[in-house]
PDB file of C-alpha atoms in Angstrom:
ATOM      1  CA  ASP X 262       7.604 -13.412  -6.580  1.00 68.00           C
ATOM      2  CA  ARG X 263       9.435  -9.840  -5.982  1.00 78.00           C
ATOM      3  CA  PRO X 264       7.484  -6.981  -5.490  1.00 78.00           C
ATOM      4  CA  VAL X 265       6.042  -4.896  -9.022  1.00 83.00           C
ATOM      5  CA  ALA X 266       5.743  -1.136  -8.630  1.00 85.00           C
ATOM      6  CA  LEU X 267       2.100  -0.027 -10.072  1.00 87.00           C
ATOM      7  CA  GLY X 268       2.779   3.245 -10.377  1.00 83.00           C
ATOM      8  CA  ARG X 269       4.751   6.068  -8.289  1.00 82.00           C
ATOM      9  CA  GLN X 270       4.360   9.016  -6.993  1.00 82.00           C
ATOM     10  CA  GLY X 271       6.772  11.597  -4.918  1.00 81.00           C
ATOM     11  CA  VAL X 272       5.664  11.932  -1.557  1.00 82.00           C
ATOM     12  CA  ALA X 273       7.773  14.226   1.062  1.00 82.00           C
ATOM     13  CA  LEU X 274       7.830  12.309   4.279  1.00 83.00           C
ATOM     14  CA  GLY X 275       9.562  13.574   6.834  1.00 79.00           C
ATOM     15  CA  GLY X 276      11.520  11.380   9.832  1.00 82.00           C
ATOM     16  CA  GLY X 277      10.110  11.140  12.771  1.00 86.00           C
ATOM     17  CA  GLN X 278       6.710  12.258  12.127  1.00 89.00           C
ATOM     18  CA  TRP X 279       3.501   9.503  11.463  1.00 92.00           C
ATOM     19  CA  HIS X 280       1.097   9.259   8.335  1.00 91.00           C
ATOM     20  CA  ARG X 281      -1.973   7.999   7.637  1.00 93.00           C
ATOM     21  CA  VAL X 282      -1.489   5.200   4.748  1.00 91.00           C
ATOM     22  CA  THR X 283      -5.027   3.732   3.124  1.00 92.00           C
ATOM     23  CA  VAL X 284      -4.440   1.287   0.955  1.00 91.00           C
ATOM     24  CA  THR X 285      -7.603  -0.748  -0.806  1.00 92.00           C
ATOM     25  CA  VAL X 286      -7.363  -4.094  -2.992  1.00 91.00           C
ATOM     26  CA  ARG X 287     -10.560  -4.120  -5.336  1.00 93.00           C
ATOM     27  CA  GLY X 288     -10.140  -7.325  -7.469  1.00 93.00           C
ATOM     28  CA  ARG X 289      -6.926  -6.412  -9.868  1.00 94.00           C
ATOM     29  CA  VAL X 290      -6.865  -2.637  -8.936  1.00 95.00           C
ATOM     30  CA  LEU X 291      -4.646  -1.767  -5.710  1.00 93.00           C
ATOM     31  CA  SER X 292      -5.045   2.061  -4.441  1.00 93.00           C
ATOM     32  CA  ALA X 293      -3.142   4.067  -2.161  1.00 92.00           C
ATOM     33  CA  GLN X 294      -3.321   7.021  -0.559  1.00 93.00           C
ATOM     34  CA  VAL X 295      -1.006   9.013   2.094  1.00 91.00           C
ATOM     35  CA  ASP X 296      -2.349  11.763   4.768  1.00 92.00           C
ATOM     36  CA  GLY X 297      -5.707  12.342   2.238  1.00 92.00           C
ATOM     37  CA  GLY X 298      -3.030  13.319  -0.674  1.00 90.00           C
ATOM     38  CA  PRO X 299      -3.859  12.163  -4.200  1.00 89.00           C
ATOM     39  CA  VAL X 300      -4.756   8.656  -4.584  1.00 91.00           C
ATOM     40  CA  LEU X 301      -2.196   6.393  -7.125  1.00 92.00           C
ATOM     41  CA  SER X 302      -3.612   3.411  -8.420  1.00 94.00           C
ATOM     42  CA  GLY X 303      -2.146   0.644 -10.142  1.00 94.00           C
ATOM     43  CA  GLU X 304      -3.445  -2.831 -11.742  1.00 95.00           C
ATOM     44  CA  HIS X 305      -1.933  -6.526 -11.513  1.00 93.00           C
ATOM     45  CA  GLU X 306      -3.006  -9.923 -12.490  1.00 91.00           C
ATOM     46  CA  GLY X 307      -1.404 -10.915  -9.410  1.00 88.00           C
ATOM     47  CA  ILE X 308      -3.277  -8.674  -7.013  1.00 90.00           C
ATOM     48  CA  ASP X 309      -6.466 -10.628  -7.225  1.00 90.00           C
ATOM     49  CA  VAL X 310      -5.378 -14.205  -5.507  1.00 90.00           C
ATOM     50  CA  ASP X 311      -5.362 -15.330  -2.430  1.00 88.00           C
ATOM     51  CA  LYS X 312      -3.017 -14.069  -0.018  1.00 82.00           C
ATOM     52  CA  VAL X 313      -1.311 -15.861   3.047  1.00 86.00           C
ATOM     53  CA  ASP X 314       0.538 -12.785   3.931  1.00 83.00           C
ATOM     54  CA  VAL X 315       1.147  -8.668   3.497  1.00 77.00           C
ATOM     55  CA  GLY X 316       4.215  -6.571   2.731  1.00 79.00           C
ATOM     56  CA  PHE X 317       5.048  -3.079   2.323  1.00 79.00           C
ATOM     57  CA  PRO X 318       8.233  -2.909   0.802  1.00 77.00           C
ATOM     58  CA  VAL X 319      10.031   0.680   1.563  1.00 78.00           C
ATOM     59  CA  THR X 320      12.698   2.927  -0.072  1.00 77.00           C
ATOM     60  CA  GLY X 321      15.183   4.931   2.121  1.00 77.00           C
ATOM     61  CA  ASP X 322      16.611   3.885   5.679  1.00 79.00           C
ATOM     62  CA  SER X 323      13.717   2.306   7.369  1.00 81.00           C
ATOM     63  CA  ALA X 324       9.694   2.959   7.746  1.00 84.00           C
ATOM     64  CA  SER X 325       7.394   1.719  11.010  1.00 86.00           C
ATOM     65  CA  PHE X 326       3.787   0.774  11.143  1.00 87.00           C
ATOM     66  CA  ASP X 327       1.241   0.981  13.842  1.00 90.00           C
ATOM     67  CA  ASP X 328      -2.112   0.191  14.269  1.00 89.00           C
ATOM     68  CA  LEU X 329      -2.169  -1.830  11.037  1.00 86.00           C
ATOM     69  CA  ARG X 330      -5.746  -3.101  10.201  1.00 85.00           C
ATOM     70  CA  VAL X 331      -7.103  -5.125   7.549  1.00 82.00           C
ATOM     71  CA  THR X 332     -10.585  -5.346   6.547  1.00 83.00           C
ATOM     72  CA  ARG X 333     -12.679  -6.764   3.952  1.00 80.00           C
ATOM     73  CA  ILE X 334     -14.754  -4.428   2.341  1.00 72.00           C
TER      74      ILE X 334
END
């Protein structure tokens, strides 16, 4: 399946800087927050199903991820 945009929020992210991104999934709702800023949430029936992997589609040149943790809450 192709990624589905659940919402959009402009965030100025400077190149060469690290940022804290928190993503929470509860049922059909996915919420994301960057550097303690506003929480952006969206709902989709494809969220509340078993997964075999996790993906983070990005726009722009590229993105790097470090210290990724996935936990059951």
